[in-house]
C-alpha positions as YAML, in Angstrom:
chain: A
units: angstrom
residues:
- id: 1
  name: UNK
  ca: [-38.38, -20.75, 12.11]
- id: 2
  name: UNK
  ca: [-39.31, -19.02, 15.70]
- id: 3
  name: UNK
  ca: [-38.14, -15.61, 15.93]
- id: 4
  name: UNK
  ca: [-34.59, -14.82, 16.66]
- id: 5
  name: UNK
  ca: [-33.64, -18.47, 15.59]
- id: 6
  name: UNK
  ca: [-32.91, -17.00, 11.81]
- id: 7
  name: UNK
  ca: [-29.07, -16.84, 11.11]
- id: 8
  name: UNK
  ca: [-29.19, -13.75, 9.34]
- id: 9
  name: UNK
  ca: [-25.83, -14.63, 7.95]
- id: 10
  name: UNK
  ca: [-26.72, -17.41, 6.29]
- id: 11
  name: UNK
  ca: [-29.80, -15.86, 4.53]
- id: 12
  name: UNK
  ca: [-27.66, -13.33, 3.22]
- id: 13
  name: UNK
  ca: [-24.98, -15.76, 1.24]
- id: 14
  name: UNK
  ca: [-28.03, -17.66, 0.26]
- id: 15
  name: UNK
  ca: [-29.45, -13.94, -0.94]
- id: 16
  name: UNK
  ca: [-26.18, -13.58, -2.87]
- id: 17
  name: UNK
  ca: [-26.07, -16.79, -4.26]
- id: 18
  name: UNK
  ca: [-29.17, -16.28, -5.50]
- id: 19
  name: UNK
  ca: [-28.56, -12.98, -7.23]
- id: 20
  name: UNK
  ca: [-25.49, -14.05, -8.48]
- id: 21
  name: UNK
  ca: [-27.46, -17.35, -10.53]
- id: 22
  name: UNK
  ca: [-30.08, -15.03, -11.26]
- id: 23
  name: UNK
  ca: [-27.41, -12.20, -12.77]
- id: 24
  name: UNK
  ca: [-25.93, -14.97, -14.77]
- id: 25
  name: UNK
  ca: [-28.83, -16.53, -16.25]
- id: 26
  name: UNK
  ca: [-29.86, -13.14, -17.11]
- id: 27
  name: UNK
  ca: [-26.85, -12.22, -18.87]
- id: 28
  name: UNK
  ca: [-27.45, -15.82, -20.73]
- id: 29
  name: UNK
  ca: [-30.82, -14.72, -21.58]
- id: 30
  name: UNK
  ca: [-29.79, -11.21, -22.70]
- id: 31
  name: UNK
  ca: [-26.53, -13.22, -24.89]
- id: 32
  name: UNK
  ca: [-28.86, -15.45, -26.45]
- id: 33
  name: UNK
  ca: [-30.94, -12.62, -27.93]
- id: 34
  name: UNK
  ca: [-28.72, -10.85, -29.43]
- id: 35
  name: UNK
  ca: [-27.02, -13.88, -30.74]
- id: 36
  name: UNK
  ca: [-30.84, -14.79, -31.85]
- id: 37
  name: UNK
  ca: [-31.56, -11.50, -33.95]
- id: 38
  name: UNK
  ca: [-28.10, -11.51, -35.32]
- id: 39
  name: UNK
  ca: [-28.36, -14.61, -37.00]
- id: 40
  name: UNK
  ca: [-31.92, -13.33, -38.15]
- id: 41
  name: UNK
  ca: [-34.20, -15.16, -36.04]
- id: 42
  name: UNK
  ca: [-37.87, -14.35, -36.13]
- id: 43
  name: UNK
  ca: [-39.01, -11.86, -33.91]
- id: 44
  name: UNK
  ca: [-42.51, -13.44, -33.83]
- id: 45
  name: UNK
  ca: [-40.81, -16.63, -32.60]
- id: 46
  name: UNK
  ca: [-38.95, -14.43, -30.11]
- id: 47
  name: UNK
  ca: [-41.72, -12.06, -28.51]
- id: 48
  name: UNK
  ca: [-44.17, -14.97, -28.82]
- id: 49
  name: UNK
  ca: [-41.47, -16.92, -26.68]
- id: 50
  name: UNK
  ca: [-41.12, -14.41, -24.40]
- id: 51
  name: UNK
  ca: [-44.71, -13.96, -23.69]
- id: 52
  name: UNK
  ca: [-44.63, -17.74, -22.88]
- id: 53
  name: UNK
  ca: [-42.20, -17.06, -20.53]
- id: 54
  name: UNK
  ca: [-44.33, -14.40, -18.78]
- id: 55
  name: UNK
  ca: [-47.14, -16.56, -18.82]
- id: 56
  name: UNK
  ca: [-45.42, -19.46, -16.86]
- id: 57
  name: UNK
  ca: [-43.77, -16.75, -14.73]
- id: 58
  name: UNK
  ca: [-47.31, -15.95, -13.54]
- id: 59
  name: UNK
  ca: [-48.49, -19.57, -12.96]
- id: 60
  name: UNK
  ca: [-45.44, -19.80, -10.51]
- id: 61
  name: UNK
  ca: [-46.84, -16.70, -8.88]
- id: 62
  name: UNK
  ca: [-49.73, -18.10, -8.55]
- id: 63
  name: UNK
  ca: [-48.51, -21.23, -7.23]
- id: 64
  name: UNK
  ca: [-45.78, -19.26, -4.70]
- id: 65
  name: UNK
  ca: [-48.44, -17.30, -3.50]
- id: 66
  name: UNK
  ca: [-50.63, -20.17, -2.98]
- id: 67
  name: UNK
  ca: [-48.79, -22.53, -1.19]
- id: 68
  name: UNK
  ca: [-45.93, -20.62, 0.22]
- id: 69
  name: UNK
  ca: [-43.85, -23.08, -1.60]
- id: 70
  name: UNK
  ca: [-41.38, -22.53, -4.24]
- id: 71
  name: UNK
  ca: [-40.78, -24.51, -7.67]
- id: 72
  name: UNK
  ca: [-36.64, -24.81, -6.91]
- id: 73
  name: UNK
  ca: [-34.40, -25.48, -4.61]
- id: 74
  name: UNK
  ca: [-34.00, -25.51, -0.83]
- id: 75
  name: UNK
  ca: [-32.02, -22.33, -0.79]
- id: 76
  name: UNK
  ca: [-35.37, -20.54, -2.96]
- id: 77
  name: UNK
  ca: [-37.47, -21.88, -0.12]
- id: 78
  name: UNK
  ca: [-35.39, -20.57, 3.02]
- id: 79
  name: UNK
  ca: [-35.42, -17.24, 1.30]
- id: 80
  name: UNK
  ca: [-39.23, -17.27, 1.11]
- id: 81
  name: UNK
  ca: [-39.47, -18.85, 4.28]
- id: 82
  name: UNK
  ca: [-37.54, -15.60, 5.48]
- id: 83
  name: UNK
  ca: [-39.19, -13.22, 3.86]
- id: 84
  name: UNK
  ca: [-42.35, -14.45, 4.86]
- id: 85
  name: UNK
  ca: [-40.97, -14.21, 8.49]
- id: 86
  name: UNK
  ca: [-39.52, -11.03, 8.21]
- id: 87
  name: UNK
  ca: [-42.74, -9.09, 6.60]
- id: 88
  name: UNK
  ca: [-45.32, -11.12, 8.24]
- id: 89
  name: UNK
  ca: [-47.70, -13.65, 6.03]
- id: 90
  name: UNK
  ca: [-50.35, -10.63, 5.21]
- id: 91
  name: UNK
  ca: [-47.89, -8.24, 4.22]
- id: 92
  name: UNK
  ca: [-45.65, -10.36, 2.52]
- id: 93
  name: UNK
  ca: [-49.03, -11.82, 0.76]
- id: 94
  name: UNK
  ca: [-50.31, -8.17, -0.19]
- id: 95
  name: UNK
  ca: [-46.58, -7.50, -1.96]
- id: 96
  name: UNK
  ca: [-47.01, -10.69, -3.88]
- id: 97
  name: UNK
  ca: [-50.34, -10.09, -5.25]
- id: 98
  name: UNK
  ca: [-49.05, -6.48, -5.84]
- id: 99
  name: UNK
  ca: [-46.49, -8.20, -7.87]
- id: 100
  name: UNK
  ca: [-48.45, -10.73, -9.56]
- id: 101
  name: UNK
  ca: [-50.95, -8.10, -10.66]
- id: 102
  name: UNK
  ca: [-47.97, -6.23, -12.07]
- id: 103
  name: UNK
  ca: [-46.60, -9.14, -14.19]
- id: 104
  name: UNK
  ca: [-50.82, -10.20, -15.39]
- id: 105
  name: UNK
  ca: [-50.94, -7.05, -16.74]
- id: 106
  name: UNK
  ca: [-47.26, -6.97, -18.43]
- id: 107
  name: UNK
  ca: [-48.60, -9.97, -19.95]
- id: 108
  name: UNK
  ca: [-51.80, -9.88, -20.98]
- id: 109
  name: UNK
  ca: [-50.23, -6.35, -22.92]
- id: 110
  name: UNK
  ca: [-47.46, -8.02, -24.30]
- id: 111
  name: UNK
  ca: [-49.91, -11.15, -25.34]
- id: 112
  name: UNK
  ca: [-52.04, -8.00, -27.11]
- id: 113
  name: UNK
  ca: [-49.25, -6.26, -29.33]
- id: 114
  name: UNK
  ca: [-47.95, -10.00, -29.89]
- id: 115
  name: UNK
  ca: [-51.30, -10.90, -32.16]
- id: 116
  name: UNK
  ca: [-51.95, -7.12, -32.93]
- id: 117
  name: UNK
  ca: [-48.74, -5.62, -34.40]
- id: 118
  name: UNK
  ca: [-46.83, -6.80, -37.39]
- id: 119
  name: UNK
  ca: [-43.50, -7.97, -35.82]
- id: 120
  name: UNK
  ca: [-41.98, -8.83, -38.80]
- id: 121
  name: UNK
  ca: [-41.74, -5.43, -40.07]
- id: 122
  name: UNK
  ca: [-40.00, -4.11, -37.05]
- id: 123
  name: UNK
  ca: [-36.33, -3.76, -37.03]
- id: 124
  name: UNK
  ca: [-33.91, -4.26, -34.44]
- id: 125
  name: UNK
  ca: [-30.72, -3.45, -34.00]
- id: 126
  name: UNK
  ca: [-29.28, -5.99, -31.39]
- id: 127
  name: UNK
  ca: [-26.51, -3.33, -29.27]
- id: 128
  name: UNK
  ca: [-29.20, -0.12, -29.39]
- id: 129
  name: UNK
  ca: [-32.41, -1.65, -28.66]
- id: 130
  name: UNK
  ca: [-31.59, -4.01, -26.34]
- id: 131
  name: UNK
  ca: [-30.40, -0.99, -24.09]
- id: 132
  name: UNK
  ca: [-33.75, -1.08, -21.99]
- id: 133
  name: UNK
  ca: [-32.30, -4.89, -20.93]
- id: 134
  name: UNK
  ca: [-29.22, -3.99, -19.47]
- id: 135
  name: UNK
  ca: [-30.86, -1.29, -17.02]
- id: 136
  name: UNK
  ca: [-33.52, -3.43, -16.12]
- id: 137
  name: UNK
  ca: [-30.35, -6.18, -15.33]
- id: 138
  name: UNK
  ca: [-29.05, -3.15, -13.74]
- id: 139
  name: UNK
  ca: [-31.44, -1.59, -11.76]
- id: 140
  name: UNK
  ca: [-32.34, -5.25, -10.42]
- id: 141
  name: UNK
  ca: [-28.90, -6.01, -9.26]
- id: 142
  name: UNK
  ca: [-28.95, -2.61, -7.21]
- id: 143
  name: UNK
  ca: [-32.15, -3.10, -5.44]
- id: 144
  name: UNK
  ca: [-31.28, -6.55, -4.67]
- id: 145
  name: UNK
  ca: [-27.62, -5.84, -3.39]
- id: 146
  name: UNK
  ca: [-29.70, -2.85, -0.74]
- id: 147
  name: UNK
  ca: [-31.48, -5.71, 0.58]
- id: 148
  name: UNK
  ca: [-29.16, -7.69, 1.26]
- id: 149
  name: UNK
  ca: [-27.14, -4.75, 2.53]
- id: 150
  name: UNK
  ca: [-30.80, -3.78, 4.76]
- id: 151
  name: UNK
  ca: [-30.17, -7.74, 6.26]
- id: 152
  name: UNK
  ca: [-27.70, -5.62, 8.23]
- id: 153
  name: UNK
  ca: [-30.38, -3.58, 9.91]
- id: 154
  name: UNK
  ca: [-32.67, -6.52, 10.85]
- id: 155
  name: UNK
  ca: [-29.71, -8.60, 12.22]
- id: 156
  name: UNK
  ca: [-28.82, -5.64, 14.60]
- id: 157
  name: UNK
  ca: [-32.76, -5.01, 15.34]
- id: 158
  name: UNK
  ca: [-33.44, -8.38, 15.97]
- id: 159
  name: UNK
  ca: [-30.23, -8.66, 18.45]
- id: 160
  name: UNK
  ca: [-30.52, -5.54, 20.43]
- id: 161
  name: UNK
  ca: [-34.46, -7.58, 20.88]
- id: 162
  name: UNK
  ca: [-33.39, -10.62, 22.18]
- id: 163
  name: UNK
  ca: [-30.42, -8.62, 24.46]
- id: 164
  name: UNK
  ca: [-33.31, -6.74, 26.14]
- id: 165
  name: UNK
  ca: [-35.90, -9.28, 26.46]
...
């Protein structure tokens, strides 16, 4: 979109409809587990799962970054769209690789201790060590909710632009 033609509203419910799916299917994931060890699943199965997961969550990276397209729905690509907008393509492409770099190397460590270590003789204890879960659920929620709360600041920025221009 040109500039000032974003409806800063309407990025914002999409923002919050997309932390709210993402909160839930975190919570899912986070249920699951526990529900997993419980029942005395196989911690190799699950760590070599979610290093899978962290694996494909890089290939979509890659892709994102890419093509400036998104693997979801149209809601996922207006967001992008925005934030693509908002920090310019550059910027917005340095953060990505910034990010993507982040999650290679959370991977290719986790993909390490996965064939290194002997899983099977760890022990978990589903409500104590899944702790570190709940604050990272946590701690995403919060940074999300200030940018969508920092939408705000643009939508007055942007206005008090076009009013003087």
């Amino acid at each position: 979109m040109e500039d000032g033609k974003w409806d800063i509203q309407e990025i914002k419910q999409i923002k919050k409809n997309l932390l709210i799916k993402n909160t839930l299917f975190m919570l899912l994931f986070i249920v699951i587990i526990g529900f997993y060890i419980e029942l005395g699943g196989s911690l190799t199965f699950l760590i070599g799962f979610c290093c899978a997961v962290l694996w494909i969550l890089v290939v979509n990276m890659i892709y994102t970054i890419w093509t400036k397209k998104v693997i979801g729905n149209r809601a996922m690509q207006k967001d992008l769209d925005f934030k693509i907008y908002r920090h310019g393509k550059r910027s917005w492409k340095i953060k990505a690789i910034i990010g993507l770099i982040f999650i290679v190397v959370l991977s290719t460590g986790s993909t390490i201790l996965f064939f290194q270590w002997d899983l099977e003789a760890l022990n978990i204890d589903f409500p104590q060590n899944t702790i570190s879960l709940f604050f990272v659920w946590l701690f995403y929620n919060i940074g999300e909710i200030r940018r969508i709360k920092k939408l705000d600041e643009y939508d007055e920025d942007v206005s008090s632009e076009s009013i003087h221009h």
